[in-house]
Coordinates of C-alpha atoms in Angstrom, one line a residue:
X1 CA 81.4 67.9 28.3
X2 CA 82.1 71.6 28.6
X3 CA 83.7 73.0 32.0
X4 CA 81.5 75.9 31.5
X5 CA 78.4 73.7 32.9
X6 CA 79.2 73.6 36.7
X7 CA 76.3 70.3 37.0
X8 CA 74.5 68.0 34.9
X9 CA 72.0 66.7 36.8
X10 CA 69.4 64.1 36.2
X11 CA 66.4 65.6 38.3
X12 CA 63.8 63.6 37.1
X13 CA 64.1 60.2 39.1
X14 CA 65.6 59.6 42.9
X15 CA 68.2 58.9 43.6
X16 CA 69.7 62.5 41.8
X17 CA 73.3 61.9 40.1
X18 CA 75.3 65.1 39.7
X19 CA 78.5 65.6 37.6
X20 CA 80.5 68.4 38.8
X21 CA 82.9 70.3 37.8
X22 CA 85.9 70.9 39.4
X23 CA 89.1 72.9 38.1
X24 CA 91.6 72.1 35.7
X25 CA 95.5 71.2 36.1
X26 CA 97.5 74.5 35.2
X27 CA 99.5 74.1 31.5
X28 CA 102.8 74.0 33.9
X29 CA 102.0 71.4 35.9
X30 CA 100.5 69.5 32.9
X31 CA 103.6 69.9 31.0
X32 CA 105.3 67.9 33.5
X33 CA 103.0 64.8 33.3
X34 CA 103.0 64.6 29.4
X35 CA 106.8 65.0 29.9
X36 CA 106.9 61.6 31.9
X37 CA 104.6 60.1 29.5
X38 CA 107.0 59.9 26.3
X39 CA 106.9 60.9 22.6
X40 CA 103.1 61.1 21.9
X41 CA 101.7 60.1 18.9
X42 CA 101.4 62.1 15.7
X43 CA 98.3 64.0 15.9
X44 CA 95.9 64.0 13.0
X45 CA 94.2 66.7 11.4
X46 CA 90.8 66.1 13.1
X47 CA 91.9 65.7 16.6
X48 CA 92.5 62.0 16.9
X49 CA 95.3 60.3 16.0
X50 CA 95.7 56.6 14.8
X51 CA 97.7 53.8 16.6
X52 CA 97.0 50.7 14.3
X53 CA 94.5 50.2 11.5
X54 CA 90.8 50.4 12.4
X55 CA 91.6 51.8 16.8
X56 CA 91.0 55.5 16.8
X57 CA 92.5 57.1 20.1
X58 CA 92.6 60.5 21.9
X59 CA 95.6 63.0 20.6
X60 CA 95.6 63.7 24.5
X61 CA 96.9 60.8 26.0
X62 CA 95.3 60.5 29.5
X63 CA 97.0 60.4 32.8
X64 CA 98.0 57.0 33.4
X65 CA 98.0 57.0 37.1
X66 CA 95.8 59.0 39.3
X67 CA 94.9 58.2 43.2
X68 CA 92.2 60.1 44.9
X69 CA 92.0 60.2 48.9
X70 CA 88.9 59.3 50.9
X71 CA 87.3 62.6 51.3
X72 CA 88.0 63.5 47.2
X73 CA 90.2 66.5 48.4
X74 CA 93.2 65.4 47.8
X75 CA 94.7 64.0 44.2
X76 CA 97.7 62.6 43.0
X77 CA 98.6 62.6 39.5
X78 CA 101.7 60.7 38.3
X79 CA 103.4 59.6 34.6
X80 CA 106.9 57.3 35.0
X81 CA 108.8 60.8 35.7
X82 CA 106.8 62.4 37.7
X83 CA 103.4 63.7 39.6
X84 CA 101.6 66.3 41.0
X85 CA 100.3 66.7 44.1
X86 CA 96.7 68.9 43.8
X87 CA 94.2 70.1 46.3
X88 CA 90.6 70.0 45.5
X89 CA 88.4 72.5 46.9
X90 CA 84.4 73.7 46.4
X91 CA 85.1 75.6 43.0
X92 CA 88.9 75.1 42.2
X93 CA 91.8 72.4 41.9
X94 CA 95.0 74.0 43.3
X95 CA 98.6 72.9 42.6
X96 CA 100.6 71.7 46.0
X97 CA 103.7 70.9 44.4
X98 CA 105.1 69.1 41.5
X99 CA 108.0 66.4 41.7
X100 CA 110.0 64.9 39.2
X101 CA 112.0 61.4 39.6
X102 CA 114.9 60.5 39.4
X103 CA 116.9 58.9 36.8
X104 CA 116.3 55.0 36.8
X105 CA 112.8 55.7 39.1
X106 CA 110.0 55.5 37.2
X107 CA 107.0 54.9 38.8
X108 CA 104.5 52.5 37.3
X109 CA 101.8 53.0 40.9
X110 CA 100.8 55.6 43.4
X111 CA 98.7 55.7 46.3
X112 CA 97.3 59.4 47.5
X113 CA 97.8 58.0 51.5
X114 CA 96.5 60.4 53.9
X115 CA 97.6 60.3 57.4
X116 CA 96.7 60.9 60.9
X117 CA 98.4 63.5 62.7
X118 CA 98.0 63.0 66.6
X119 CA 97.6 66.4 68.7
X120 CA 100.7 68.7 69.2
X121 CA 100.1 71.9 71.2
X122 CA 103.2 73.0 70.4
X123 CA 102.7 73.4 66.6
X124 CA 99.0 72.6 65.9
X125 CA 95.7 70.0 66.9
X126 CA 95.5 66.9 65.7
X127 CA 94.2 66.5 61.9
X128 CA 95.3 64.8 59.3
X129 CA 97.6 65.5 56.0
X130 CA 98.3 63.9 52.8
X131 CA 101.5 61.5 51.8
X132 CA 102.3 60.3 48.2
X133 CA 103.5 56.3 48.4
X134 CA 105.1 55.7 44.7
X135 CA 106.2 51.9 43.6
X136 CA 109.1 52.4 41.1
X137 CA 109.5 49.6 38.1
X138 CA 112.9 48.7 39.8
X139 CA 110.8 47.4 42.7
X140 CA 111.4 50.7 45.4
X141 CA 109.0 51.8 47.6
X142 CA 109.1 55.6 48.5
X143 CA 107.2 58.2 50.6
X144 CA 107.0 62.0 49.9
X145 CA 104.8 64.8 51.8
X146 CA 102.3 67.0 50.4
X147 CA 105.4 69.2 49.5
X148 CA 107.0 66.6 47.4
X149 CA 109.9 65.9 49.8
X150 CA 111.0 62.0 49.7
X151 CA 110.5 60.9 53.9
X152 CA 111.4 57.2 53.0
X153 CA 111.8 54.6 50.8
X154 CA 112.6 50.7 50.9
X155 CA 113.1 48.1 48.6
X156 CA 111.0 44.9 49.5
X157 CA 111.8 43.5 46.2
X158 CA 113.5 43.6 42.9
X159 CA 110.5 43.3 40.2
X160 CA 108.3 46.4 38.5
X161 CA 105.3 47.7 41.5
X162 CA 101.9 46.8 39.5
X163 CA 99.9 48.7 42.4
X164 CA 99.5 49.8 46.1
X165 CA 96.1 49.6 48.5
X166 CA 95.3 51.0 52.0
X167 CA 93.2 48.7 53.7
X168 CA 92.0 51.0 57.3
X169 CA 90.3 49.3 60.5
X170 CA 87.3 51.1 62.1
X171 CA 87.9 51.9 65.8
X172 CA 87.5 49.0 68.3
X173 CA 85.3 51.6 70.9
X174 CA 82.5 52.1 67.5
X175 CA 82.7 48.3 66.4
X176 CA 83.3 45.8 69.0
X177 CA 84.4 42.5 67.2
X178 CA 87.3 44.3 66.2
X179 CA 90.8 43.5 68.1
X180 CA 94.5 44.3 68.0
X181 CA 95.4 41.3 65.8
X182 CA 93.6 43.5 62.8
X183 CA 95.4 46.8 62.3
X184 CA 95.8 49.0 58.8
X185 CA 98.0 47.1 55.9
X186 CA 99.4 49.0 52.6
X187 CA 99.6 45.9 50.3
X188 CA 102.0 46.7 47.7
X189 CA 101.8 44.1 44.6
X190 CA 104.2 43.4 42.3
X191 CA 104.2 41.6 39.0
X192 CA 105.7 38.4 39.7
X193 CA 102.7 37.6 41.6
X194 CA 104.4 38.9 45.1
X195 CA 102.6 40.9 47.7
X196 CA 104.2 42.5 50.4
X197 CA 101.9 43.6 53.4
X198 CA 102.7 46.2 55.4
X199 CA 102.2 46.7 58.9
X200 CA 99.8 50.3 59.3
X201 CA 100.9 51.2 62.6
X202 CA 104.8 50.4 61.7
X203 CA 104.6 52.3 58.2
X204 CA 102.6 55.0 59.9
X205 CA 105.5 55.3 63.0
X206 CA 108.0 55.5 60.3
X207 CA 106.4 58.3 58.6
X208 CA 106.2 60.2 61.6
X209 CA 109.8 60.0 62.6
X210 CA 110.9 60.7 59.0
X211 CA 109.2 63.5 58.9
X212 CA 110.3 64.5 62.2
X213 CA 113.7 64.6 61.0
X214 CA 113.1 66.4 58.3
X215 CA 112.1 69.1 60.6
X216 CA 114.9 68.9 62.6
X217 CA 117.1 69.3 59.4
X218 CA 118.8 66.2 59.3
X219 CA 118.5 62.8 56.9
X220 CA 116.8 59.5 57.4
X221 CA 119.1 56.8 55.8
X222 CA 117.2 54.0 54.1
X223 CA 118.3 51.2 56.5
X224 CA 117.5 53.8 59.4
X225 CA 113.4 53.0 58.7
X226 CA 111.8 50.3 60.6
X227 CA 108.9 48.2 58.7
X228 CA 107.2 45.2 59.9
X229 CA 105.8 43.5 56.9
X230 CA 104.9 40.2 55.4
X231 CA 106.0 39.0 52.0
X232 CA 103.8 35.8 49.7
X233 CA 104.0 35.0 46.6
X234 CA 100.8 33.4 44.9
X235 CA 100.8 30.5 43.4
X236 CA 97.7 29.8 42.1
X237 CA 97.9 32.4 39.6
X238 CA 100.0 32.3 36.1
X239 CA 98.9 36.0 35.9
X240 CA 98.3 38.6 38.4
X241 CA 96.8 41.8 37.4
X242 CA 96.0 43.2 41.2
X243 CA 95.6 41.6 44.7
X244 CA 92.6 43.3 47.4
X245 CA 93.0 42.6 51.0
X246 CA 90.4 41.3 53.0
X247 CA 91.9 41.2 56.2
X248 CA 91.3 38.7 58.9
X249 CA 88.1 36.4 59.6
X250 CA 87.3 33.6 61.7
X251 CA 85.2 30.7 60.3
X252 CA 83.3 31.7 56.8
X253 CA 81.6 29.7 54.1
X254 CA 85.3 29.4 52.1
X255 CA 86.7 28.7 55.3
X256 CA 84.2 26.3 57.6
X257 CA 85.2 25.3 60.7
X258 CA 88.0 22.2 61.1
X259 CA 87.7 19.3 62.5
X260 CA 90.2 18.8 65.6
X261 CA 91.3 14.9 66.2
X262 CA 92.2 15.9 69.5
X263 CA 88.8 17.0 71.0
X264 CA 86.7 15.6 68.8
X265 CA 85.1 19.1 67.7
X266 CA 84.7 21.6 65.2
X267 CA 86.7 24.7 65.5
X268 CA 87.2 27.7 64.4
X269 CA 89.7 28.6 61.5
X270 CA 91.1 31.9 62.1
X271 CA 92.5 33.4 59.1
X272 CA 95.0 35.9 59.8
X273 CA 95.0 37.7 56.2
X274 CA 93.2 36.9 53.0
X275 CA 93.7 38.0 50.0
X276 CA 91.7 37.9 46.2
X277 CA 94.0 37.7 43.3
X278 CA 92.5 38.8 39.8
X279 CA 94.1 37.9 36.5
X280 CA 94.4 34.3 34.6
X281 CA 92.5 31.6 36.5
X282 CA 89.9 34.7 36.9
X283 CA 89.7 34.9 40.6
X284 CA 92.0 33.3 43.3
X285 CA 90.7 33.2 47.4
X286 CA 94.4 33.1 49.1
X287 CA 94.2 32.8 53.1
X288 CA 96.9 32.4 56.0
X289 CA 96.0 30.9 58.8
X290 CA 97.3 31.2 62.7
X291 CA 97.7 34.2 64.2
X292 CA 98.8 37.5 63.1
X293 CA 101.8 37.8 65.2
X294 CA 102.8 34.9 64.8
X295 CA 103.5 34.8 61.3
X296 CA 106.1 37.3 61.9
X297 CA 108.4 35.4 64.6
X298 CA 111.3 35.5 62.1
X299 CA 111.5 39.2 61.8
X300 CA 110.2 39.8 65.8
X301 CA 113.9 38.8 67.0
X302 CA 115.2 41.1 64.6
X303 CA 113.4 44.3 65.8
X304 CA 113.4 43.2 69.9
X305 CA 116.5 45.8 70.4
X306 CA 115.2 48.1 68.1
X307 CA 111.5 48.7 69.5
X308 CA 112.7 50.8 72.4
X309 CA 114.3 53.5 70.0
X310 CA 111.6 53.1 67.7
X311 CA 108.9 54.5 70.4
X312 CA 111.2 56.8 71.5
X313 CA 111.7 58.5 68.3
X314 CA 108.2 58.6 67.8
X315 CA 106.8 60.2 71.1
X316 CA 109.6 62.7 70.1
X317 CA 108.7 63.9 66.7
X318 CA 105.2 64.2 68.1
X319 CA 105.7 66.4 71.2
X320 CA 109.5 68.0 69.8
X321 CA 110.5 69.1 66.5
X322 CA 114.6 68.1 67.3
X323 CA 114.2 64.9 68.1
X324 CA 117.5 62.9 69.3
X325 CA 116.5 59.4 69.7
X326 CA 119.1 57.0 67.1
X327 CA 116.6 55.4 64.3
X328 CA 116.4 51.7 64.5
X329 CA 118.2 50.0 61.7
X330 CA 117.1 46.4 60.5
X331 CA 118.9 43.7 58.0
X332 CA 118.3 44.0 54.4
X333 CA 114.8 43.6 53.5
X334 CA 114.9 42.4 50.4
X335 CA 114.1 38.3 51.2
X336 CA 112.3 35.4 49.4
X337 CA 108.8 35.2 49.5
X338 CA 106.8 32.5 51.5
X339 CA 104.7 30.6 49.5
X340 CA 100.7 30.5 49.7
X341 CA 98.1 28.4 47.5
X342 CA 94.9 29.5 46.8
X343 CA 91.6 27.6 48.9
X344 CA 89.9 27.8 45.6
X345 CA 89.8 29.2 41.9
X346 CA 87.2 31.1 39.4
X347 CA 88.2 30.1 35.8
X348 CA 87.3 30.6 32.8
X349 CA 89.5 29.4 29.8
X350 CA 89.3 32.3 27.4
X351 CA 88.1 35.2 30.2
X352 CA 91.0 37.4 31.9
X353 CA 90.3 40.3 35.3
X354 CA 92.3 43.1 34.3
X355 CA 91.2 45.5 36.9
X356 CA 89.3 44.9 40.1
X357 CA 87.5 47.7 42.0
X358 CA 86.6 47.1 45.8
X359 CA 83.3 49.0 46.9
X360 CA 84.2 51.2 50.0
X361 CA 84.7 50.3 53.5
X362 CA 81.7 49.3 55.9
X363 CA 81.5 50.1 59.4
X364 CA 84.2 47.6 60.2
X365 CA 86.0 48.8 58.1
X366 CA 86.0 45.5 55.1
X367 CA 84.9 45.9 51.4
X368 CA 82.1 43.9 50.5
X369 CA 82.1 43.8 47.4
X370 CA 84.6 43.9 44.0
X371 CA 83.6 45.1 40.7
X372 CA 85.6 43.1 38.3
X373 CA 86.6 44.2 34.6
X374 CA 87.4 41.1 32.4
X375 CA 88.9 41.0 28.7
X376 CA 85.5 40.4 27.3
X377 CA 83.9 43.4 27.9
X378 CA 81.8 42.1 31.2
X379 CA 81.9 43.7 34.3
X380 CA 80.8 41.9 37.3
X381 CA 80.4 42.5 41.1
X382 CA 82.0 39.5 43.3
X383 CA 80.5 39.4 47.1
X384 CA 83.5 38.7 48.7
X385 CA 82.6 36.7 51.7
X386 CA 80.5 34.5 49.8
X387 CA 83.0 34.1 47.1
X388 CA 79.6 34.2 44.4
X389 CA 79.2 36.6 41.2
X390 CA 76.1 38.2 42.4
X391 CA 75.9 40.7 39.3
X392 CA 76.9 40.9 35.4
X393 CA 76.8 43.6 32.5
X394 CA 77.9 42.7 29.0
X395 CA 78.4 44.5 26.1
X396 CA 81.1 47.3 28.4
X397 CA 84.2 46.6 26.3
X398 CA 87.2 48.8 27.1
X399 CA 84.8 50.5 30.2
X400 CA 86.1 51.4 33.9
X401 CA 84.1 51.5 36.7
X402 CA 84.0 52.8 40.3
X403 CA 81.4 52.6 43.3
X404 CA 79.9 55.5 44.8
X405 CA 78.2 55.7 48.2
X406 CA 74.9 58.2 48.2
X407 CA 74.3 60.5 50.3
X408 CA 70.6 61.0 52.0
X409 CA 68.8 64.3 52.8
X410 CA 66.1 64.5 55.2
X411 CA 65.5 68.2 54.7
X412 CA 62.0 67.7 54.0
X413 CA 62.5 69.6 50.3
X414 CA 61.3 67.9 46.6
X415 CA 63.7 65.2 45.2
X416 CA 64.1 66.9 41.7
X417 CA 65.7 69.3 44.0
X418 CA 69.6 70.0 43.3
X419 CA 72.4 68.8 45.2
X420 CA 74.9 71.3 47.1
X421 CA 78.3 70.3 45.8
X422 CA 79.7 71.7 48.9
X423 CA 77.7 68.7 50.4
X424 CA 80.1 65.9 49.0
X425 CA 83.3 67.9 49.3
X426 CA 82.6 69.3 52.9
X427 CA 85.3 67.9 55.6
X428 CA 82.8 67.4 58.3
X429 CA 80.5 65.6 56.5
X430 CA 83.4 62.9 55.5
X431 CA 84.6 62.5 59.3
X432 CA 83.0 61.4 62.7
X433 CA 84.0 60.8 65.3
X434 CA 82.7 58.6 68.3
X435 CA 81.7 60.9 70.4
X436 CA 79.3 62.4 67.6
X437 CA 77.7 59.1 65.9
X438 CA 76.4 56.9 68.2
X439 CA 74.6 54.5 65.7
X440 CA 76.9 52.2 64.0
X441 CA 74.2 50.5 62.1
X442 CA 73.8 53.3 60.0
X443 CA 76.9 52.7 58.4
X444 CA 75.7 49.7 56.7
X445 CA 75.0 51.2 53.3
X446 CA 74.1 48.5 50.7
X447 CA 71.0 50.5 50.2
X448 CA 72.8 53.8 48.9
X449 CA 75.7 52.0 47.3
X450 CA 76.0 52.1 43.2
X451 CA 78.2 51.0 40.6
X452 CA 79.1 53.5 38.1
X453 CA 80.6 52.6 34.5
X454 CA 82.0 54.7 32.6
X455 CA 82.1 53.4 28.6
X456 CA 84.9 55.3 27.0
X457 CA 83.9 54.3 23.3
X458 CA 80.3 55.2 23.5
X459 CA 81.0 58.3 25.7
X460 CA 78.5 57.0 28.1
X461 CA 78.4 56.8 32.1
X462 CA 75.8 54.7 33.7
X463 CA 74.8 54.3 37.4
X464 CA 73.3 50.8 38.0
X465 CA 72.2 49.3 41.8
X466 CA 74.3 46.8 41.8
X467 CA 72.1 44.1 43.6
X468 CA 69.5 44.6 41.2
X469 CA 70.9 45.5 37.5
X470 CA 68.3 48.4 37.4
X471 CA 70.0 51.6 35.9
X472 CA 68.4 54.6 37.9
X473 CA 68.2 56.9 35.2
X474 CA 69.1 57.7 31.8
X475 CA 73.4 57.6 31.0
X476 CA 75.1 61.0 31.0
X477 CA 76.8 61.6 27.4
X478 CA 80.1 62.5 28.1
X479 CA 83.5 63.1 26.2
X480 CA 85.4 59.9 24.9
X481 CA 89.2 61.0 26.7
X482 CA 88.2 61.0 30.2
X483 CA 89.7 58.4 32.9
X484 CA 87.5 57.1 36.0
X485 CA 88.6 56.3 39.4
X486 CA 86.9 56.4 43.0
X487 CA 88.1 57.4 45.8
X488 CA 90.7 55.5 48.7
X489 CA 88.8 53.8 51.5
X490 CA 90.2 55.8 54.4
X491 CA 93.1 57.6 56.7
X492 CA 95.9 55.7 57.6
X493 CA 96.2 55.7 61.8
X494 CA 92.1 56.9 61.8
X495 CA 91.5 55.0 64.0
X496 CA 93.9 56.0 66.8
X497 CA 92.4 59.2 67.0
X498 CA 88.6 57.6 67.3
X499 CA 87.2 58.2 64.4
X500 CA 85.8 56.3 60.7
X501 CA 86.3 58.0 57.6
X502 CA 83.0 57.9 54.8
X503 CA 84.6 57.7 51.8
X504 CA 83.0 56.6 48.5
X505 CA 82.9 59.2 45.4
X506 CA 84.4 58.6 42.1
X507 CA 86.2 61.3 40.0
X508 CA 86.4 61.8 35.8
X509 CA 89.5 63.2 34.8
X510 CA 90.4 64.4 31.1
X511 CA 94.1 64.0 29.8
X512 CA 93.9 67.8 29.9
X513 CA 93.6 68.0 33.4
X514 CA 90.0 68.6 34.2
X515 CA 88.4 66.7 37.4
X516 CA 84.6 66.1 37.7
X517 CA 83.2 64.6 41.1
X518 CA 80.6 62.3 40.4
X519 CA 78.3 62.4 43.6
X520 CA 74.7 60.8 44.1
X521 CA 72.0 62.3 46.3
X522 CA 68.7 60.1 47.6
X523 CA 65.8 62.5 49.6
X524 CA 64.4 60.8 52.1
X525 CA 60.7 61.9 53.5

């Protein structure tokens, strides 16, 4: 697949896929992933080189970790010494900055976080930027701005970061049945089969006064950063390969209403967090019950004294770039996990999830569905309230997916017509706000959601619908080194400002550094 052609576009059937290309990483800032990466392996005189008899990989070993944010304008590239930071624009992908690690951090996840940023008439309106969260192998957490400046970093426990999810709320004004005991979580996951959830609003507070010291010239120390989190360990799992959150729910069909002895009625079960755990049994539905706050009454007495200082500091890096306030310091946070066993279990005996994909948020801001990538070369699509395998492909060994969400025209013109990539990539078009969008239903987008797989030893992508197993046109032949991944589900703190973010794009990216959008267009009369 040449970077010469800007588009390949199947015009002949609607919905219209387009593959576009995007820029390429500069040799410098290349260099520096392949640095992280290691000794590669001896190339061969054809182009491929050879790890074991009969596997034939790429000579250009691809970029093992890449995070994408919502809007697909912001990228984060990363190897176990280091990453790149890269802006994506209409016809180019520009360096920001390039970071390398220390010695004894290597990172094994990233998360491209991007951030609210309330209105300051003192420097500039509200907006939002970009944040790179990194999970190190020795367990530490750490934050860095656009610029690759560490704000933060905390160490929640001692065991290798396997990967790190944004989970965003819609605002309560555009989607009524959501309340206060539902905010953003960062779920960082770790190998030993512990989560950590993070509070949004605590992380994102943090952030803001770290960075707000940074301004002022001075240093944060790591027991100086408040975090409100929550820390399980699985237990229904001998192997974890990734954890999604689900967020809170009252009564569903996993969890029906209980029985009280008391009144004699059913009642509700409120479920405070829920998580799916993917590995070996296949699938694990992990709840807590009770309510939010109150799962946190050991570490509330701990952060009374400190709440006071904590606000102050904020309202000051918002409205003052010297701010004065003394961070609030907690205990160690490094503490055993509480326990939780799974409400019930997929399994099969010989079948594995490697990888689990969550389709992107819906207007209350919950996945729906997870594509699931299994050690047999299946892919299937799990509905998660239902708990039921709704879809399956066979015959995808070694493939990757991601989900995109279309995006519908009423311009009246022919559906063979061509796509605008300026369409997909345009700001406005990935933002509203309240005041602009009045009708929540149409955020309901089963109808222009599709799965798209990419088969890396065929050098075939596929779209499919994935509530019908219908492929909507012929696959695009493609090169055999690329990497896919979609793009986050939203903007941490979005909703404080009053707005829901449309995400839902997924990216191909070559271990040389070139990016392709894939994007999906359906005309409507």
């Amino acid at each position: 697949m040449s970077s010469t052609l800007p588009k390949l576009v199947d015009s002949g059937i609607t919905p219209e896929t387009a593959v576009t290309f995007c820029g390429q990483l500069p040799t410098t800032a290349l260099n520096v992933l392949r640095a992280g990466i290691g000794n590669p392996t001896e190339e061969s005189s054809d182009g491929w080189s050879w790890e074991a008899p009969g596997q034939r990989v790429p000579a250009v070993p691809p970029i093992p970790i890449i995070s994408v944010s919502y809007d697909a304008q912001w990228m984060l590239l990363a190897t176990a010494g280091s990453m790149v930071v890269g802006n994506i624009t209409s016809d180019a992908l520009r360096v920001v900055s390039v970071h390398r690690m220390e010695e004894g951090h290597e990172i094994s996840a990233a998360l491209c976080l991007p951030m609210f940023v309330p209105s300051n008439t003192k420097t500039r309106p509200g907006g939002t930027t970009v944040c790179a969260l990194v999970g190190c192998t020795n367990g530490q957490i750490a934050v860095f701005d656009e610029t690759g400046t560490q704000l933060l970093s905390q160490h929640f426990h001692t065991t290798t970061v396997k990967a790190i999810h944004l989970r965003t709320v819609a605002p309560t004004k555009l989607y009524e049945t959501s309340s206060a005991t539902d905010t953003d979580e960062v779920l960082i996951v770790y190998e030993d089969n512990v989560v950590v959830s993070i509070d949004g609003p605590s992380l994102w507070m943090a952030v803001k006064v770290a960075a707000g010291y940074k301004e002022a010239g001075e240093t944060v120390a790591a027991d100086q950063i408040s975090l409100i989190f929550k820390k399980w360990i699985l237990q229904g799992h001998r192997t974890i390969f990734d954890v999604i959150g689900c967020g809170p729910a009252r009564s569903t069909s996993i969890a029906p209403p209980a029985f009280n002895p008391v009144t004699g009625q059913f009642q509700a079960t409120y479920q405070s967090s829920r998580y799916i755990g993917v590995g070996k049994p296949m699938i694990g539905y992990y709840a807590v019950e009770g309510h939010r706050g109150s799962m946190l009454s050991d570490v509330a007495g701990r952060v009374k004294g400190a709440v006071t200082n904590a606000v102050s500091s904020f309202a000051k890096s918002i409205f003052s770039t010297s701010p004065t306030a003394v961070a609030p310091t907690l205990p160690n946070p490094i503490q055993p996990p509480t326990p939780v066993t799974t409400l019930f279990t997929l399994m099969d005996g010989q079948r594995v999830i490697t990888s689990a994909h969550p389709s992107p948020p819906r207007r209350d801001g919950r996945c729906s569905y997870i594509a699931l990538v299994d050690s047999l070369g299946r892919i299937s699509v799990l509905d998660v309230e239902s708990g039921e395998l709704i879809c399956l492909w066979k015959g995808v060994r070694g493939a990757t997916c991601g989900w995109v969400v279309g995006e519908s025209q009423t311009d009246g013109k022919s559906t063979s017509a061509t796509p605008s990539p300026k369409l997909s990539l345009s700001p406005s078009s990935s933002i509203v706000h309240l005041e602009e969008r009045k009708d929540d239903a149409a955020y309901d987008f089963d109808d222009d959601l599709y799965l798209v797989i990419y088969n890396p030893r065929r050098g075939l992508l596929d779209v499919f619908t994935p509530f019908s197993n219908a492929r909507i046109h012929a696959p695009f032949h493609v090169d055999t080194d690329l990497s896919l991944t979609q793009t986050g589900t939203g903007i941490l703190g979005a909703a404080y400002g009053g707005m829901i973010t449309q995400g839902g794009r997924a990216l191909l990216v070559s271990g040389e550094g070139k990016v392709w959008i894939v994007s999906i267009t359906r005309k409507l009369d």
